[in-house]
Amino acid sequence: MRALIQLEGIVEEIVYCNEINGYTVCEIMSGDSLVTIVGYMPFINVGEALKVCGKWTAHPEYGEQLKVEYYEKMLPQSQEAMERYLGSGIIKGVGPATAKKIVERFAEETMDIIQFRCERLAEIKGINLEKALRIGKIFEEQKELMKVVMFLQEHGISPACSTKIYRTFGPGTIETIKSNPYVLVGDSFGIGFKAADRIAKDMGFDPLSRHRISSGIRFVLSQAATKGHSYIPDMLLREYTAQLLEVGLESIDDALVSLVFDKSVCVEAGENGKKVYLSAYCNAELNVCKKLVELDSVKFEADLADLEERIEEIQKKEGIVLADKQKEAIREALINGVLVITGGPGTGKTTIIKTIVQLLYNQGYEAVLAAPTGRAAKRITESTGFEARTIHRLLEIGYTGNEEELAFLRNEKKPIDADVVIIDEMSMVDILLMNHLLKAIAPGTRLILVGDTDQLPSVGAGNVLKDIISSGVVKTVKLSEIFRQAEESMIIVNAHRINNGEYPFLNRKDKDFFFLSRGNADSAVKTIVELCSSRLPEKYGYDPLKHIQVLTPIKKGPLGVANLNAALQKVLNPQSKAKKEKACAGFAFREGDRVMQVRNNYDLLWEKEGNVKIEGQGVFNGDTGIIQSIDNEEQVLRVKFEDEKLAEYDFSILDELEPAYAITIHKSQGSEFPAVIIPLLQGPQVLMTRNLLYTAVTRARDIVILIGSEPVLREMISNNREAKRYSDLSQKLKMCFLK
């Protein structure tokens, strides 16, 4: 058995580093020898002094290497090492030039100054007191972070994930985790229950501990919510939790009682047994039901006076002719407290919205328009001529109290200042967002909900639009007639054919709907790249970064988003010495890349240049933009979004961004693109469905190109499967209106 070798040295070069798991290959100068060391050594920087312990190995290509089993960082001793260490990017805002100034000023005292007397850094030109204190704070945080990273790495948690955990729990991170490892479970860190359970087991936690069983129950319920369920039946919850934890039902029942007592979980009686909710979803359903009943109780019969004459005036002004069903929707909007307008593409929903808003403005009413995403809001603004906002912006994100907690500032105490609230793309609105919205709508305000029930349901839990319609208690106008102008578009015609289970019309001369048959993924990818890079730009003048969107049903495989984004980036935004890069989660973000925000970030600050500079905060799931700059010294990446707002991302939150040359169809909801390319080859049956294809096709404004297999296209159209969602809003509405 080989003995462990211990070496000390200065990092001369980083040969390779996996930023996700911290696996590093680097060269250190140990004495007079240059030694290659390999192993899991996260956050290693050029110029750092290391003490490493490991065994010699012989690599067939690269020769002798020390495979590191343990390492620790030491503060650099020589002035040259200090300068290289500080200039390596380890401290945000300190690059080689600033590092040189610091070491020249403080010489061998440099590290002592930074650690214990950082205010003295302000003696250097270009460093004010605020920056000096920030450098000291970051240096101290780096030391604490390394402790957390090393502690969690023993339990298989990646450095990137450890950084997020540290930023959440701060200096007491290790103690917090030791007392309850299950605090790690959740989307915030991307750690599943099983990973946290393994850590707890390593720490000697009792398998029957209340922390473990309660966390298991919450995990099962939260997983159900990610699949769209507001609740799950009691028997299923107990079954899934027992399988997850490998414990008896009695222990689960005891923990469930405690969770109900703590108000973390709600249990309701149902016709087929008990329904178990995370409290947030139960409260949201109850409140949505209550508010809809309250808003719907108000009628506005007086506003019908001279309606026909007023509609006639608008028709003449706009040069339109409204159908009877459209007039019915307008009439119902004027008299009902709550109205739902539903229908597919080309059925006149936008014309109705525009007419309603105009009629109400003419009568002195204040109306606001909103949609779930920035793209959807932009589209309704362009098509109606009236400004629309995202629901999040309408509700105004901000801090409450002593700036301790972010929340929607529009609520019961400070409702939306409007007489009428119109929400478009309602199929995307989940139960939690609907709850926040209704809290902010004052009694006596009209609410008009517009959407297409055949689109994919919301990503979040609930089935809000369908539940409201199926309850039968809120006035609903269903549009089915396709208007003559819309009939000229094969996109509209084929969308309805697909929705009805009929095969679309393909490749008709001078039309906008095409199918390109490709027998395998490689040829499909090649065709997609050609369409985006040359064929569509040359024929139609499209900008690939602004006008063309690839929508795929799947995430993995040759036609998944990861591979398509890599292939498209290579051609549309190739590597260049003039473009800076930052690697993250297997993708090299590059200046000029098209990217998408993939989760709501209410804290992120942004600014918008113009005659008057506008500042705000909050960037939301689905917002897309272009990377303007990457600053490796400041460790920030800047993105300009489609609405011209410029946001700055710290490198630690880059997992909130994904490349967006290609996106999943689910991510495209509420958006509209001039040209849409849809690859269709074999994929999981659960994804290859009719409503997924229908949603993708209806995202296109000017042209749709399907690429792939005709049998797969036929199978998708035939597959009318829709996953069941456990949601009780419809039943609650029926019960409320019966009272």
PDB file of C-alpha atoms in Angstrom, residues 43 45-49 73-77 81-94 99 102-103 108-119 121 130-148 166-167 171 635:
ATOM      1  CA  PHE A  43     -12.361  27.251  -5.620  1.00  0.00           C
ATOM      2  CA  ASN A  45      -7.046  29.971  -7.765  1.00  0.00           C
ATOM      3  CA  VAL A  46      -3.708  30.723  -9.373  1.00  0.00           C
ATOM      4  CA  GLY A  47      -1.325  32.131  -6.776  1.00  0.00           C
ATOM      5  CA  GLU A  48      -2.852  30.337  -3.808  1.00  0.00           C
ATOM      6  CA  ALA A  49      -0.685  28.388  -1.398  1.00  0.00           C
ATOM      7  CA  LYS A  73      -5.433  26.478   1.668  1.00  0.00           C
ATOM      8  CA  MET A  74      -2.670  28.477   3.293  1.00  0.00           C
ATOM      9  CA  LEU A  75      -2.249  32.206   3.093  1.00  0.00           C
ATOM     10  CA  PRO A  76       0.567  33.180   0.698  1.00  0.00           C
ATOM     11  CA  GLN A  77       3.826  34.243   2.313  1.00  0.00           C
ATOM     12  CA  ALA A  81       2.527  34.970  -4.165  1.00  0.00           C
ATOM     13  CA  MET A  82       0.289  37.527  -2.446  1.00  0.00           C
ATOM     14  CA  GLU A  83      -0.011  39.567  -5.628  1.00  0.00           C
ATOM     15  CA  ARG A  84      -0.860  36.539  -7.744  1.00  0.00           C
ATOM     16  CA  TYR A  85      -3.326  35.301  -5.128  1.00  0.00           C
ATOM     17  CA  LEU A  86      -5.217  38.601  -4.828  1.00  0.00           C
ATOM     18  CA  GLY A  87      -5.190  39.168  -8.596  1.00  0.00           C
ATOM     19  CA  SER A  88      -6.606  35.730  -9.370  1.00  0.00           C
ATOM     20  CA  GLY A  89     -10.242  36.806  -8.987  1.00  0.00           C
ATOM     21  CA  ILE A  90     -10.720  35.255  -5.549  1.00  0.00           C
ATOM     22  CA  ILE A  91     -12.000  38.593  -4.229  1.00  0.00           C
ATOM     23  CA  LYS A  92     -14.690  40.217  -6.321  1.00  0.00           C
ATOM     24  CA  GLY A  93     -13.578  43.642  -7.532  1.00  0.00           C
ATOM     25  CA  VAL A  94      -9.863  42.997  -7.085  1.00  0.00           C
ATOM     26  CA  ALA A  99      -3.665  43.533  -6.330  1.00  0.00           C
ATOM     27  CA  ILE A 102      -2.208  46.645  -2.466  1.00  0.00           C
ATOM     28  CA  VAL A 103       0.966  44.550  -2.228  1.00  0.00           C
ATOM     29  CA  GLU A 108       4.519  41.535   3.855  1.00  0.00           C
ATOM     30  CA  GLU A 109       1.681  42.977   5.975  1.00  0.00           C
ATOM     31  CA  THR A 110      -0.806  42.634   3.100  1.00  0.00           C
ATOM     32  CA  MET A 111      -2.705  39.547   4.294  1.00  0.00           C
ATOM     33  CA  ASP A 112      -2.796  40.820   7.872  1.00  0.00           C
ATOM     34  CA  ILE A 113      -4.241  44.152   6.680  1.00  0.00           C
ATOM     35  CA  ILE A 114      -6.969  42.474   4.620  1.00  0.00           C
ATOM     36  CA  GLN A 115      -7.951  40.137   7.458  1.00  0.00           C
ATOM     37  CA  PHE A 116      -7.816  42.422  10.470  1.00  0.00           C
ATOM     38  CA  ARG A 117      -7.455  46.069   9.368  1.00  0.00           C
ATOM     39  CA  CYS A 118      -9.182  46.178   5.995  1.00  0.00           C
ATOM     40  CA  GLU A 119     -10.186  49.848   6.405  1.00  0.00           C
ATOM     41  CA  LEU A 121      -7.007  49.563   2.118  1.00  0.00           C
ATOM     42  CA  GLU A 130     -16.787  51.282   1.268  1.00  0.00           C
ATOM     43  CA  LYS A 131     -14.787  49.128  -1.153  1.00  0.00           C
ATOM     44  CA  ALA A 132     -12.082  48.529   1.451  1.00  0.00           C
ATOM     45  CA  LEU A 133     -14.607  47.189   3.952  1.00  0.00           C
ATOM     46  CA  ARG A 134     -16.245  45.103   1.224  1.00  0.00           C
ATOM     47  CA  ILE A 135     -12.902  43.486   0.333  1.00  0.00           C
ATOM     48  CA  GLY A 136     -12.383  42.554   3.992  1.00  0.00           C
ATOM     49  CA  LYS A 137     -15.877  41.159   4.284  1.00  0.00           C
ATOM     50  CA  ILE A 138     -15.544  39.086   1.099  1.00  0.00           C
ATOM     51  CA  PHE A 139     -12.195  37.708   2.280  1.00  0.00           C
ATOM     52  CA  GLU A 140     -13.752  36.620   5.584  1.00  0.00           C
ATOM     53  CA  GLU A 141     -16.737  35.116   3.792  1.00  0.00           C
ATOM     54  CA  GLN A 142     -14.378  33.158   1.534  1.00  0.00           C
ATOM     55  CA  LYS A 143     -12.785  31.561   4.600  1.00  0.00           C
ATOM     56  CA  GLU A 144     -16.187  30.658   6.069  1.00  0.00           C
ATOM     57  CA  LEU A 145     -17.405  29.419   2.710  1.00  0.00           C
ATOM     58  CA  MET A 146     -14.432  27.091   2.357  1.00  0.00           C
ATOM     59  CA  LYS A 147     -15.274  25.503   5.704  1.00  0.00           C
ATOM     60  CA  VAL A 148     -18.832  24.885   4.532  1.00  0.00           C
ATOM     61  CA  TYR A 166     -23.880  29.214   2.673  1.00  0.00           C
ATOM     62  CA  ARG A 167     -25.507  32.322   1.197  1.00  0.00           C
ATOM     63  CA  PRO A 171     -21.825  31.772   9.218  1.00  0.00           C
ATOM     64  CA  GLN A 635     -17.598  38.276 -11.330  1.00  0.00           C
TER      65      GLN A 635
END
